[in-house]
mmCIF file with all atom_site columns, C-alpha atoms in Angstrom:
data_model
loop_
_atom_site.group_PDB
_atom_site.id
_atom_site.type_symbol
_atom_site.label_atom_id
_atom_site.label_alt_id
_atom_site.label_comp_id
_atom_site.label_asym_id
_atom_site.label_entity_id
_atom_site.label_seq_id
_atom_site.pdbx_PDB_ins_code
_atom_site.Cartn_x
_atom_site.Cartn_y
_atom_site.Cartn_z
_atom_site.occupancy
_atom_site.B_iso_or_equiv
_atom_site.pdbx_formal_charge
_atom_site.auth_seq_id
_atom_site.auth_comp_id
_atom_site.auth_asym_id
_atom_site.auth_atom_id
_atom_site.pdbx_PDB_model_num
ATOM 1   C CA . UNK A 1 1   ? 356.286 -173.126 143.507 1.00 41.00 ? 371 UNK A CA 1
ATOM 2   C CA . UNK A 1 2   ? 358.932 -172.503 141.222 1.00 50.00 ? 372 UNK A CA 1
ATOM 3   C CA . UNK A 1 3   ? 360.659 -169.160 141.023 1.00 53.00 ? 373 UNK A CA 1
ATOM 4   C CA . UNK A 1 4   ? 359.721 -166.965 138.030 1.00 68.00 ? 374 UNK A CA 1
ATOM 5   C CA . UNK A 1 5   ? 361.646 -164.278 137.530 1.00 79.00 ? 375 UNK A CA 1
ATOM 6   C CA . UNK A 1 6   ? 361.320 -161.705 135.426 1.00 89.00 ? 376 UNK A CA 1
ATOM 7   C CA . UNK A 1 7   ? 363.285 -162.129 132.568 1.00 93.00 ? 377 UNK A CA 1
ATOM 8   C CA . UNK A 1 8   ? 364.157 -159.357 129.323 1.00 95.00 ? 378 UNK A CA 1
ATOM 9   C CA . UNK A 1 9   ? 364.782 -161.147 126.182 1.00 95.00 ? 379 UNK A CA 1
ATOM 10  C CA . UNK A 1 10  ? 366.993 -159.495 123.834 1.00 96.00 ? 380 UNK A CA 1
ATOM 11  C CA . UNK A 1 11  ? 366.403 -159.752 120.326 1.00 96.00 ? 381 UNK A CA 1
ATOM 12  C CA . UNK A 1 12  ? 368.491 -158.637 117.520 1.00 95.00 ? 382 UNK A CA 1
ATOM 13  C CA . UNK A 1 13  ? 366.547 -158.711 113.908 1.00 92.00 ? 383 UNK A CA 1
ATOM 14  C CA . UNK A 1 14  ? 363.969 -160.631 115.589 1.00 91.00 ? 384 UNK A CA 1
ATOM 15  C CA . UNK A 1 15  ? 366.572 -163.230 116.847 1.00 95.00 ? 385 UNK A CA 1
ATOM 16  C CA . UNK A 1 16  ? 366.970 -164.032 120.282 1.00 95.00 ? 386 UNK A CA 1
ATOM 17  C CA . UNK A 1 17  ? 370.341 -163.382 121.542 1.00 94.00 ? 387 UNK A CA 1
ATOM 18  C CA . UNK A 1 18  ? 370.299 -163.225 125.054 1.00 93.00 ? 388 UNK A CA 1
ATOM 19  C CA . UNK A 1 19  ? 368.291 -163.396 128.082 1.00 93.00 ? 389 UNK A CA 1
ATOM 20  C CA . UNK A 1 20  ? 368.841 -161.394 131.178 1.00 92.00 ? 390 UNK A CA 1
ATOM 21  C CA . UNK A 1 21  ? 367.243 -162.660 134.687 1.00 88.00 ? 391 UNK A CA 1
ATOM 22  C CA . UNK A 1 22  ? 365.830 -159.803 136.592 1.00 87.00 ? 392 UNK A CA 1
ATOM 23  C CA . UNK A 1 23  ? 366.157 -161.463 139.862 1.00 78.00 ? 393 UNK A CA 1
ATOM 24  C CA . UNK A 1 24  ? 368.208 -158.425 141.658 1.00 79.00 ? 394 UNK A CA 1
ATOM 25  C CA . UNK A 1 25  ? 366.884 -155.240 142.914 1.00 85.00 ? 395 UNK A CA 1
ATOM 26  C CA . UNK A 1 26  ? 367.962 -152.888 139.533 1.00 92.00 ? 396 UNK A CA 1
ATOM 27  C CA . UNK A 1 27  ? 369.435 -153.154 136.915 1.00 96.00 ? 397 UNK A CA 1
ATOM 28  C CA . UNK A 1 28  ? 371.714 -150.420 135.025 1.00 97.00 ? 398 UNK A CA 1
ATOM 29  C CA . UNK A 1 29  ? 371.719 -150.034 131.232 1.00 98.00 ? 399 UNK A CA 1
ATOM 30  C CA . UNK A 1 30  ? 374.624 -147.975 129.833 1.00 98.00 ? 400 UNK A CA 1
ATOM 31  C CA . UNK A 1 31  ? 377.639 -147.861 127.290 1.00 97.00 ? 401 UNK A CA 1
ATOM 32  C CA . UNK A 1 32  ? 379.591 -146.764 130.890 1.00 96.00 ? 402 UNK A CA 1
ATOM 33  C CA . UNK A 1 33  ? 378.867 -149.676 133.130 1.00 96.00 ? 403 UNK A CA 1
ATOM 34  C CA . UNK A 1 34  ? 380.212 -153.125 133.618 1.00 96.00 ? 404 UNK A CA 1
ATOM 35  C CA . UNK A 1 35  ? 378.639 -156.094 131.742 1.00 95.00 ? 405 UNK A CA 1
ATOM 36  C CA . UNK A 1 36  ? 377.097 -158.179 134.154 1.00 93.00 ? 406 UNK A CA 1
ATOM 37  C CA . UNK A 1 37  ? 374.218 -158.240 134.080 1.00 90.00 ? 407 UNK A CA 1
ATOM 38  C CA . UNK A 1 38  ? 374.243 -160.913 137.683 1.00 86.00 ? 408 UNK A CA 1
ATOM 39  C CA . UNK A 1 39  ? 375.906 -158.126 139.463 1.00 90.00 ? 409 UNK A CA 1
ATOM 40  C CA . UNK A 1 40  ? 373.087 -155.448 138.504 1.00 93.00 ? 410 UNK A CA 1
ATOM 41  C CA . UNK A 1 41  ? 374.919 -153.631 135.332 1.00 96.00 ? 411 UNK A CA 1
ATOM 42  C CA . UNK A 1 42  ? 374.142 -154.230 131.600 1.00 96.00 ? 412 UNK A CA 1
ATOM 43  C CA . UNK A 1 43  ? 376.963 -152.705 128.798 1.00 97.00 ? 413 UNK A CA 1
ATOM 44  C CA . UNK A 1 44  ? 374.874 -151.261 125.686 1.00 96.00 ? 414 UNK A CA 1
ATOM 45  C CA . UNK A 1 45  ? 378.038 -150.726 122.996 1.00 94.00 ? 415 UNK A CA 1
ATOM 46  C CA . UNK A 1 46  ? 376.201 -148.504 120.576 1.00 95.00 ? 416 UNK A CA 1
ATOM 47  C CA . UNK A 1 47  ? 377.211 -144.840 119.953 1.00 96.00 ? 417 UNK A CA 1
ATOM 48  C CA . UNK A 1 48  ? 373.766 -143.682 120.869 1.00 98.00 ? 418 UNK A CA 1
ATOM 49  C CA . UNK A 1 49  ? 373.680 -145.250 124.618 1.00 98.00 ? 419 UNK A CA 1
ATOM 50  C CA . UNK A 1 50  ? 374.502 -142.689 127.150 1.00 98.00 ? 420 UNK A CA 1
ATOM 51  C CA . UNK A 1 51  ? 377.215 -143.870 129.676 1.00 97.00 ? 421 UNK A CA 1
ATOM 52  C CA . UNK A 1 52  ? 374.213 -144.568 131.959 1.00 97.00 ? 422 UNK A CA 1
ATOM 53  C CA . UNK A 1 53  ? 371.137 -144.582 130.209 1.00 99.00 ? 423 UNK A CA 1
ATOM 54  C CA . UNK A 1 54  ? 368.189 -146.150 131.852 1.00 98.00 ? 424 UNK A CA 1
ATOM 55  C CA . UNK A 1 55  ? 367.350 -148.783 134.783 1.00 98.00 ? 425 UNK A CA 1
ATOM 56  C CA . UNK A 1 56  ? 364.984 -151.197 135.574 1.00 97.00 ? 426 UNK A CA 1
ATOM 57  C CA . UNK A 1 57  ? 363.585 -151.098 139.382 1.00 94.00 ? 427 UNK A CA 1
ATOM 58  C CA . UNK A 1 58  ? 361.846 -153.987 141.109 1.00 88.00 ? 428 UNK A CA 1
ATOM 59  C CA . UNK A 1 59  ? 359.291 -152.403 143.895 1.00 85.00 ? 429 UNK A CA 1
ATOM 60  C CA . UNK A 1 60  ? 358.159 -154.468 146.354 1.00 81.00 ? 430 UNK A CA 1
ATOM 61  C CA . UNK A 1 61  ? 354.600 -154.510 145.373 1.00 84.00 ? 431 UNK A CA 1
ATOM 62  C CA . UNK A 1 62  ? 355.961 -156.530 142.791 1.00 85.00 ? 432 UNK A CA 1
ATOM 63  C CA . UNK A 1 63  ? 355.885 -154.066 140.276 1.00 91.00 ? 433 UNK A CA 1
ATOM 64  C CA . UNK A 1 64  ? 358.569 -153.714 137.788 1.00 94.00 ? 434 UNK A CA 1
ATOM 65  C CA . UNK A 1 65  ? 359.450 -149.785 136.834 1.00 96.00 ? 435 UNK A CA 1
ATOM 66  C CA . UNK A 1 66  ? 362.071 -148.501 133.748 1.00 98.00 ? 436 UNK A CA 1
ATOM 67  C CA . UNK A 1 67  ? 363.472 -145.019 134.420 1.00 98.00 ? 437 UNK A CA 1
ATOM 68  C CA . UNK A 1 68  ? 365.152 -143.336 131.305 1.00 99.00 ? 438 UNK A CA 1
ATOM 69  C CA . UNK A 1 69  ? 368.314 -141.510 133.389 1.00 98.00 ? 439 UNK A CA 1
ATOM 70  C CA . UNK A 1 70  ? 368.332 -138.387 130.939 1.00 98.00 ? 440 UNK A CA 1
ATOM 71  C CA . UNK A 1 71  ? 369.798 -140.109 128.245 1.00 98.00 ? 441 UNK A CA 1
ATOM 72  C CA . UNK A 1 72  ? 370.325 -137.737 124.701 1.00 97.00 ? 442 UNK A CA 1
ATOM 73  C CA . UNK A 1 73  ? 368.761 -140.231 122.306 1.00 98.00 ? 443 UNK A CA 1
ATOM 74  C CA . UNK A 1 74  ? 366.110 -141.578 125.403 1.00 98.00 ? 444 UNK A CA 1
ATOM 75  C CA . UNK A 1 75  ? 364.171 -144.726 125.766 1.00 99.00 ? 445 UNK A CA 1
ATOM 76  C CA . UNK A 1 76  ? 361.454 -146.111 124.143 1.00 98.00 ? 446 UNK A CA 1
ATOM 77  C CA . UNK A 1 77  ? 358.733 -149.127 125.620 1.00 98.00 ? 447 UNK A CA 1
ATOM 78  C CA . UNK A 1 78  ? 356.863 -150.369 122.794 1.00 98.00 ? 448 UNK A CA 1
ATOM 79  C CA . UNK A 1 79  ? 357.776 -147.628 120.496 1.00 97.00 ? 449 UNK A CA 1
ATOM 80  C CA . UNK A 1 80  ? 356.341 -144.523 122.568 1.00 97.00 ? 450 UNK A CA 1
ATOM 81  C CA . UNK A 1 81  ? 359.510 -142.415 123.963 1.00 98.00 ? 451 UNK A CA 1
ATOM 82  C CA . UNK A 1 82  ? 359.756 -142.516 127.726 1.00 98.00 ? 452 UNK A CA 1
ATOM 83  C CA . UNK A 1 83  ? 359.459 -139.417 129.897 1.00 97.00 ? 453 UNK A CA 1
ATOM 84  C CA . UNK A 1 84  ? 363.250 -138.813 131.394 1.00 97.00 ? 454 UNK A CA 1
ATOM 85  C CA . UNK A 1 85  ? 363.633 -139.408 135.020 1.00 97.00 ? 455 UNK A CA 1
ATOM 86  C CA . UNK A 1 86  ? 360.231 -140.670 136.045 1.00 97.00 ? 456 UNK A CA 1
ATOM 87  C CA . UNK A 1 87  ? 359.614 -144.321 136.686 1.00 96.00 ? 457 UNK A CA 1
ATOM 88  C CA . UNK A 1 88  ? 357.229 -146.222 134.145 1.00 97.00 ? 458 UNK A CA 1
ATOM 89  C CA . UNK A 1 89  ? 355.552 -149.591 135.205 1.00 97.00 ? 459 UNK A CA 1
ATOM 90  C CA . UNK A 1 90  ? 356.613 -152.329 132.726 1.00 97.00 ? 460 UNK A CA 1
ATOM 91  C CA . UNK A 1 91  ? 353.837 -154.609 131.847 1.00 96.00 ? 461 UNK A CA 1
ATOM 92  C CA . UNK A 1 92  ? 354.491 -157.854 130.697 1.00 95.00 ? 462 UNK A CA 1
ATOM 93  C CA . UNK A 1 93  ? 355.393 -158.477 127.126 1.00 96.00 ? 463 UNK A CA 1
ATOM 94  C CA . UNK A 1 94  ? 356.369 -154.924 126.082 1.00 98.00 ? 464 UNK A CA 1
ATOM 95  C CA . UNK A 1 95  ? 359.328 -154.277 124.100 1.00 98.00 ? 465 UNK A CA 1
ATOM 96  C CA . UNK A 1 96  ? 362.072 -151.505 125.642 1.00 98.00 ? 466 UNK A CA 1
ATOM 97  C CA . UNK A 1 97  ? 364.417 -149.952 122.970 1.00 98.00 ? 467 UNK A CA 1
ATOM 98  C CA . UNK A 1 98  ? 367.486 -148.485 124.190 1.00 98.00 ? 468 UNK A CA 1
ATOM 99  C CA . UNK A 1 99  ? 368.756 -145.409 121.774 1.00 98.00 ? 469 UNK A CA 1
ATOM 100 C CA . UNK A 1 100 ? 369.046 -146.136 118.135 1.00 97.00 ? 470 UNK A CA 1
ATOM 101 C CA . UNK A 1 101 ? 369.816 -149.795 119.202 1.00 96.00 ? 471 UNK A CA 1
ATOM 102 C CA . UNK A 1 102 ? 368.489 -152.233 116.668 1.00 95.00 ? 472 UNK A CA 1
ATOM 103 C CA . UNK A 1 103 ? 368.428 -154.524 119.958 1.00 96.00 ? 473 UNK A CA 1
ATOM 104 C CA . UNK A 1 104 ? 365.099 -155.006 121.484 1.00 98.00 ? 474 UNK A CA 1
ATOM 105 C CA . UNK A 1 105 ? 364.485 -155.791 125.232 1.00 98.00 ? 475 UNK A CA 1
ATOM 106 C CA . UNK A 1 106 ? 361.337 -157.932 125.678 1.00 97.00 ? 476 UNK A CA 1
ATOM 107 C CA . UNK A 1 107 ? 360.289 -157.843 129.181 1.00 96.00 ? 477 UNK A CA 1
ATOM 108 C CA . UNK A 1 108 ? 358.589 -161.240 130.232 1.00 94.00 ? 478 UNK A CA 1
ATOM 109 C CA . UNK A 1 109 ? 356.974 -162.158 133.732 1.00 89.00 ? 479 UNK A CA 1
ATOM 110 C CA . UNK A 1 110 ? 356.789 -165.944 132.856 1.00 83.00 ? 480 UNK A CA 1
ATOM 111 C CA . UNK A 1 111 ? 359.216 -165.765 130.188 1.00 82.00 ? 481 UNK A CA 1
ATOM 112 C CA . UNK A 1 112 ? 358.618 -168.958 127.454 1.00 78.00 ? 482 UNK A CA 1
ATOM 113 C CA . UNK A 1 113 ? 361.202 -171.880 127.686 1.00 76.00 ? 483 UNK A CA 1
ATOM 114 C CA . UNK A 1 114 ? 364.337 -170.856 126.007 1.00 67.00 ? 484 UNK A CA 1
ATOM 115 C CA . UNK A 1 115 ? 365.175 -172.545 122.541 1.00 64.00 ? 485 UNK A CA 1
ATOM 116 C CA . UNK A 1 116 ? 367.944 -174.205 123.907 1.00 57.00 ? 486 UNK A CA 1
ATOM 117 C CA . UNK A 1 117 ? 366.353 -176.096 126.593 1.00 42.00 ? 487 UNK A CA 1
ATOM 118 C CA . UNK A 1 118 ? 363.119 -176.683 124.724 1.00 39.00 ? 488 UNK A CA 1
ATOM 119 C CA . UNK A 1 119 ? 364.641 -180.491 123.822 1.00 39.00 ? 489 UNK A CA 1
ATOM 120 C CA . UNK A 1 120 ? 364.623 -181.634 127.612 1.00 41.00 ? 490 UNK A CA 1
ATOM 121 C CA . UNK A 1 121 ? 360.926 -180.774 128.274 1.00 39.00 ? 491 UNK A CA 1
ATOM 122 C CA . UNK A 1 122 ? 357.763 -181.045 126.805 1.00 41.00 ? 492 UNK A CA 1
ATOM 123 C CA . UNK A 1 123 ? 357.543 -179.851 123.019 1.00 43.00 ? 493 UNK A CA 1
ATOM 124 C CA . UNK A 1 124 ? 354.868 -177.404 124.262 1.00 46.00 ? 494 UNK A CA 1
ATOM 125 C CA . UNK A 1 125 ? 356.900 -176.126 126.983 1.00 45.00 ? 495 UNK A CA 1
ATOM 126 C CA . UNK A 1 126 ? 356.912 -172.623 125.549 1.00 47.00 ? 496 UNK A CA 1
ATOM 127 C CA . UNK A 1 127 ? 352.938 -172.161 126.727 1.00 47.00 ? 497 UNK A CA 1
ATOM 128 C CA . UNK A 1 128 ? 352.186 -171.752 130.702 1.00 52.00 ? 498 UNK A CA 1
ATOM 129 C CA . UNK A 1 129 ? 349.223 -173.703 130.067 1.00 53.00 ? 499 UNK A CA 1
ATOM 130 C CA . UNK A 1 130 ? 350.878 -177.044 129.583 1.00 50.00 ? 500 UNK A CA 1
ATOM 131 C CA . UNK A 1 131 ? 352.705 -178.122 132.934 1.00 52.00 ? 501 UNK A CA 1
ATOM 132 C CA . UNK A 1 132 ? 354.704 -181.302 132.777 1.00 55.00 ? 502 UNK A CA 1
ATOM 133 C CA . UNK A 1 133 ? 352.916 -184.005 134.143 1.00 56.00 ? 503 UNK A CA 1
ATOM 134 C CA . UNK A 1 134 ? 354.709 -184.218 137.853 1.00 58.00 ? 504 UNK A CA 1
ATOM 135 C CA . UNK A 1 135 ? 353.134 -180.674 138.464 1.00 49.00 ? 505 UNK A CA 1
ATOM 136 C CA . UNK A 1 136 ? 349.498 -181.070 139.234 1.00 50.00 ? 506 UNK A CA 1
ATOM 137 C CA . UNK A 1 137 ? 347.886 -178.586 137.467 1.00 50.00 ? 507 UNK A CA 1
ATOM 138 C CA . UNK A 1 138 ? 344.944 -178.077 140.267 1.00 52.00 ? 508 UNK A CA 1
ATOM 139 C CA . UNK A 1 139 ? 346.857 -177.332 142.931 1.00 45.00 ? 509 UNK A CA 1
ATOM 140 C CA . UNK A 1 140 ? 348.647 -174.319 141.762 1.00 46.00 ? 510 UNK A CA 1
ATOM 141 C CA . UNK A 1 141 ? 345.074 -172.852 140.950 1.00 45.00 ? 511 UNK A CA 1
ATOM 142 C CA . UNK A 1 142 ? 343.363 -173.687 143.979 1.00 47.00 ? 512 UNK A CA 1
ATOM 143 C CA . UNK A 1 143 ? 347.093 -171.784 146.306 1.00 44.00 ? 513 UNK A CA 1
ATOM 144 C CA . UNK A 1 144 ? 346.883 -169.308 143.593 1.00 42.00 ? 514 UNK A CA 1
ATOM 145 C CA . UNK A 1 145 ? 347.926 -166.763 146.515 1.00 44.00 ? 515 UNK A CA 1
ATOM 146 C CA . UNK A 1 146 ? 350.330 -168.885 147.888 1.00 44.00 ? 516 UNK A CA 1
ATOM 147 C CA . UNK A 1 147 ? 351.740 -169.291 144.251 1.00 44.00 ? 517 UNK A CA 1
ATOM 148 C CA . UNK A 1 148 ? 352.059 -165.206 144.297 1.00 45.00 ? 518 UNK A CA 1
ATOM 149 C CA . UNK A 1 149 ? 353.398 -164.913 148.398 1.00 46.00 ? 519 UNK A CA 1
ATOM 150 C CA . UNK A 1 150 ? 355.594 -167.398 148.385 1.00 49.00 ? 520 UNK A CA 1
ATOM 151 C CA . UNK A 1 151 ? 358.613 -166.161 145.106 1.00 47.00 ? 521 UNK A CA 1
ATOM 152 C CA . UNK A 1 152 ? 357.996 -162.545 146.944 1.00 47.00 ? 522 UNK A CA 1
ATOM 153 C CA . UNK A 1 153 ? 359.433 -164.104 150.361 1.00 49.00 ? 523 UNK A CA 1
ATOM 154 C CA . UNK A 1 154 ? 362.296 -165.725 149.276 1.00 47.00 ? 524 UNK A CA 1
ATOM 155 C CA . UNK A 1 155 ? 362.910 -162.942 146.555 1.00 46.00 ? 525 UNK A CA 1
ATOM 156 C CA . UNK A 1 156 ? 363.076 -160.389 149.583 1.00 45.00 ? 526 UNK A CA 1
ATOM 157 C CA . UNK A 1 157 ? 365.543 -162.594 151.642 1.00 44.00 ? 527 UNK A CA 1
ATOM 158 C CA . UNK A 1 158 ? 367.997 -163.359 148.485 1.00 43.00 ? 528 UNK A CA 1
ATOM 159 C CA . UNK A 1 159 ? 367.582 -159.269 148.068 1.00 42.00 ? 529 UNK A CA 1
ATOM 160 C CA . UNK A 1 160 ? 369.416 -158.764 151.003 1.00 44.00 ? 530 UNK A CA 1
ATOM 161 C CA . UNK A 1 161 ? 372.505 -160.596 150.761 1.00 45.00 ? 531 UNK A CA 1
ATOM 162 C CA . UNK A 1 162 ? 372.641 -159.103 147.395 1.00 45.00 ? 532 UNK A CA 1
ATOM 163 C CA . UNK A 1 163 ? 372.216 -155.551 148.741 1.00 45.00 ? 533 UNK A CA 1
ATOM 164 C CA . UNK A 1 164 ? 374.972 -156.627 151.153 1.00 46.00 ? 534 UNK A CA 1
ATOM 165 C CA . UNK A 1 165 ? 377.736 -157.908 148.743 1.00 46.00 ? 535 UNK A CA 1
ATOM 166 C CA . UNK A 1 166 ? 376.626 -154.095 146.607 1.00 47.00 ? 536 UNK A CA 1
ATOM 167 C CA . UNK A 1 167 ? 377.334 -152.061 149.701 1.00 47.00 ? 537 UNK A CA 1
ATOM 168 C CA . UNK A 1 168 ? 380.791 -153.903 149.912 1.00 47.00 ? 538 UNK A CA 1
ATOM 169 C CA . UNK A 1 169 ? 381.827 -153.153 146.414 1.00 47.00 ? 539 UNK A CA 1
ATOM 170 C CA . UNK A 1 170 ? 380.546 -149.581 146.799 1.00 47.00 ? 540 UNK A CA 1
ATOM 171 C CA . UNK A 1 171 ? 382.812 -149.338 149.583 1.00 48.00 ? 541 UNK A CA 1
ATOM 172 C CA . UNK A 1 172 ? 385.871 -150.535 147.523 1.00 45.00 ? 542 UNK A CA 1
ATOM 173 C CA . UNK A 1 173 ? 385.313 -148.027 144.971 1.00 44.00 ? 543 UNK A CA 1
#
């Protein structure tokens, strides 16, 4: 099966500006941190960010959790203000606000096809429903565990050389 990670798209004024592949552990929002986002830290430059301001957590049940670090101007998922320092379970499609950002973090499970690389597959790529004709669409119903087990494992064994090359650079610091 084919690995979906979870995926925030950013939009700016409804514009999609970037998109960020949760396939590590956490990830670190702040105005503080080092942009990169593939090495678990994501630079927010607005006045209102707190040097580190919230993170997103992967569990292991599969869960995905946001935790608002005690920022001053706090975090919001789909407009509601989060409590600070307790871990909220992300459900797909809601929209994270960092701050007075105008930037808006739309957290996906099976994000839609980037505009980009809509041109190389089918023109109604952006839908789940419509798999391109080399997937049979039966068989991923019929292993629909297999289709859940299966990202988890592999997902767990990238985790740890990733937790490995963090506990290096920890040590450098």
């Amino acid at each position: 099966a084919p690995q979906r990670a979870p995926t925030l798209i950013v939009r700016k004024e409804g514009q999609e500006v970037q998109r960020i592949l949760l396939s590590d552990k956490a990830l670190l929002f702040g105005r503080k941190v080092p942009d990169a986002p593939a090495r678990g830290t994501l630079r927010l430059d607005h006045d209102s960010i707190s040097r580190e301001h919230a993170v997103i957590i992967h569990a292991f049940s599969g869960e995905t959790f946001v935790c608002d670090l005690g920022s001053r101007y706090g975090t919001k998922v789909d407009g509601e203000p989060l409590k600070p320092k307790a871990y909220t379970a992300l459900k797909d499609g809601q929209i994270l606000q960092f701050g007075e950002s105008t930037r808006r973090f739309g957290f996906h499970r099976n994000p839609p096809k980037a505009p980009q690389s809509a041109q190389r597959s089918l023109p109604q790529a952006g839908s789940k429903n419509y798999a391109p004709p080399s997937q049979p669409v039966a068989t991923d119903a019929e292993e629909g565990e297999d289709v859940e087990v299966d990202p988890m494992a592999s997902y767990v064994d990238a985790d740890t050389d990733d937790d490995d090359d963090d506990d290096d650079d920890d040590d450098d610091e």
